Coordinates of C-alpha atoms in Angstrom, one line a residue:
X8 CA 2.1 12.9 2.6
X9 CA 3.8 10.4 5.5
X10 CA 4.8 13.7 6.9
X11 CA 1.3 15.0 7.3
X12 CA -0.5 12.3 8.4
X13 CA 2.4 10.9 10.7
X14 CA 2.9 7.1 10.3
X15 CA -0.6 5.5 11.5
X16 CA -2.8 8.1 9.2
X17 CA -0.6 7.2 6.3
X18 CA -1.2 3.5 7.0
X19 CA -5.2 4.2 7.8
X20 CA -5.4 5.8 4.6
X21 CA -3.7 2.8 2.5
X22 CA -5.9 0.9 4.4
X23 CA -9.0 3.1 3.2
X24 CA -8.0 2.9 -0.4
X25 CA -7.8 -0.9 0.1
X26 CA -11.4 -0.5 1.4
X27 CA -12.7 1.6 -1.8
X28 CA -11.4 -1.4 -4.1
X29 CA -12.2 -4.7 -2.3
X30 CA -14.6 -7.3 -3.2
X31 CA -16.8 -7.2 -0.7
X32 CA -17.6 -10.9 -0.9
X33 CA -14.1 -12.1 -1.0
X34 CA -12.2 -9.5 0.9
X35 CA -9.5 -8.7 -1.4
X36 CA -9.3 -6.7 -4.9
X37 CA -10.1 -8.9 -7.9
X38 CA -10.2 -8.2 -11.6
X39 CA -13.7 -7.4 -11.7
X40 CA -13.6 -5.2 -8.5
X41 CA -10.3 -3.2 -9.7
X42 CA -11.8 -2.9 -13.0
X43 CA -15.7 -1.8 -11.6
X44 CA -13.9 0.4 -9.6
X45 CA -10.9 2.1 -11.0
X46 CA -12.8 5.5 -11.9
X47 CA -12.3 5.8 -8.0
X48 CA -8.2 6.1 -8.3
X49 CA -8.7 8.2 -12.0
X50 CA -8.4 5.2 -14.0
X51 CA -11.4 5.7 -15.9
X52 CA -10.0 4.0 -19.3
X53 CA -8.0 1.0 -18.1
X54 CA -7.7 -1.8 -20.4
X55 CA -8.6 -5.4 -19.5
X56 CA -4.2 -5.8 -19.8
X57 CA -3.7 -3.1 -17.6
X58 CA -5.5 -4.1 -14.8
X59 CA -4.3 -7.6 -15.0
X60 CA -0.8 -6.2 -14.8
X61 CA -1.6 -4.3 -11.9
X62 CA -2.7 -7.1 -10.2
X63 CA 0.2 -9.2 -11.1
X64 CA 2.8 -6.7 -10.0
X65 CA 1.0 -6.6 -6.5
X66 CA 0.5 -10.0 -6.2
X67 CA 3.0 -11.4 -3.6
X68 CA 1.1 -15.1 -3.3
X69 CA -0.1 -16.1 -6.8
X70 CA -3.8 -16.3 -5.8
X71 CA -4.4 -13.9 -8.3
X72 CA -5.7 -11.0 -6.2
X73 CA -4.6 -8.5 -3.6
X74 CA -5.2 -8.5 -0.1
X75 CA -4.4 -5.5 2.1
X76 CA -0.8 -5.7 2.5
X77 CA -0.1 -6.5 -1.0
X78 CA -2.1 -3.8 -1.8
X79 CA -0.3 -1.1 0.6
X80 CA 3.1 -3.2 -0.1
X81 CA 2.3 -2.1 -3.9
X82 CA 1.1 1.5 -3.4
X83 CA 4.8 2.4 -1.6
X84 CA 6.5 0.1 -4.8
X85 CA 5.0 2.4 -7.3
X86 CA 5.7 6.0 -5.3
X87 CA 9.3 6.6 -5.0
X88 CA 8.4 9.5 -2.5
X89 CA 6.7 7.2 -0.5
X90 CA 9.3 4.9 -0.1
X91 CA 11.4 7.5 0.7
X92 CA 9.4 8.9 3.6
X93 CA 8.6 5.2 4.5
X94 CA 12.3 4.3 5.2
X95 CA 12.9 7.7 7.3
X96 CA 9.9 7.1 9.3
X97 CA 12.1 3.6 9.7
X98 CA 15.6 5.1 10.4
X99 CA 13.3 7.5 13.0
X100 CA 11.9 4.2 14.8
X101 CA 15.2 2.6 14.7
X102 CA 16.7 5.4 16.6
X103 CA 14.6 6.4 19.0
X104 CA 14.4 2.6 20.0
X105 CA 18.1 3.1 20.2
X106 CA 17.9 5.9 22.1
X107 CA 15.4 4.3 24.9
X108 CA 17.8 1.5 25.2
X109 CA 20.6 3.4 25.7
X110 CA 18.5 5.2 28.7
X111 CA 17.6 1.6 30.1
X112 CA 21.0 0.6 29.9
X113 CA 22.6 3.8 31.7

């Protein structure tokens, strides 16, 4: 998917899942918006436990919710292929950052 969408997309399109889950009142996902709207990511069926888990596993600063980056830091956790193609697009940036300073140096 990284592959196809190149870097940016990839992120835009974390971002727009983010976007189809939010509260719109609070800015982040909560319980009640995950659960209202988890038919949207085929979750029609999730239990009340489930989605607290979900929100748990995501949630990097105990407020009990998930702001963007905990939610696209959670999307690449639970997608090995993701984290994958995240760390080559890494190794790429490193190296052609590498490259251009070897070119300023010479």
């Amino acid at each position: 998917m990284v592959e196809k969408l190149g870097a940016e997309g990839f992120m835009k399109e974390l971002s727009n899942g983010f976007q189809l889950l939010v509260d719109g009142d609070k800015g982040v996902i909560t319980f009640e918006s995950l659960k209202r709207n988890s038919a949207l990511l085929g979750l029609k069926e999730m239990s009340d436990e489930e989605v607290v888990y979900m929100l748990r596993e995501g949630d990097l600063d105990g407020d009990g919710a998930l702001n963007e980056m905990e939610f696209c830091t959670l999307m690449l956790r639970l997608s090995p292929e993701l984290m994958n193609s995240s760390r080559n697009l890494l190794v790429e940036a490193i190296l052609n950052f590498y490259a251009l300073c070897q070119i300023s140096i010479n």
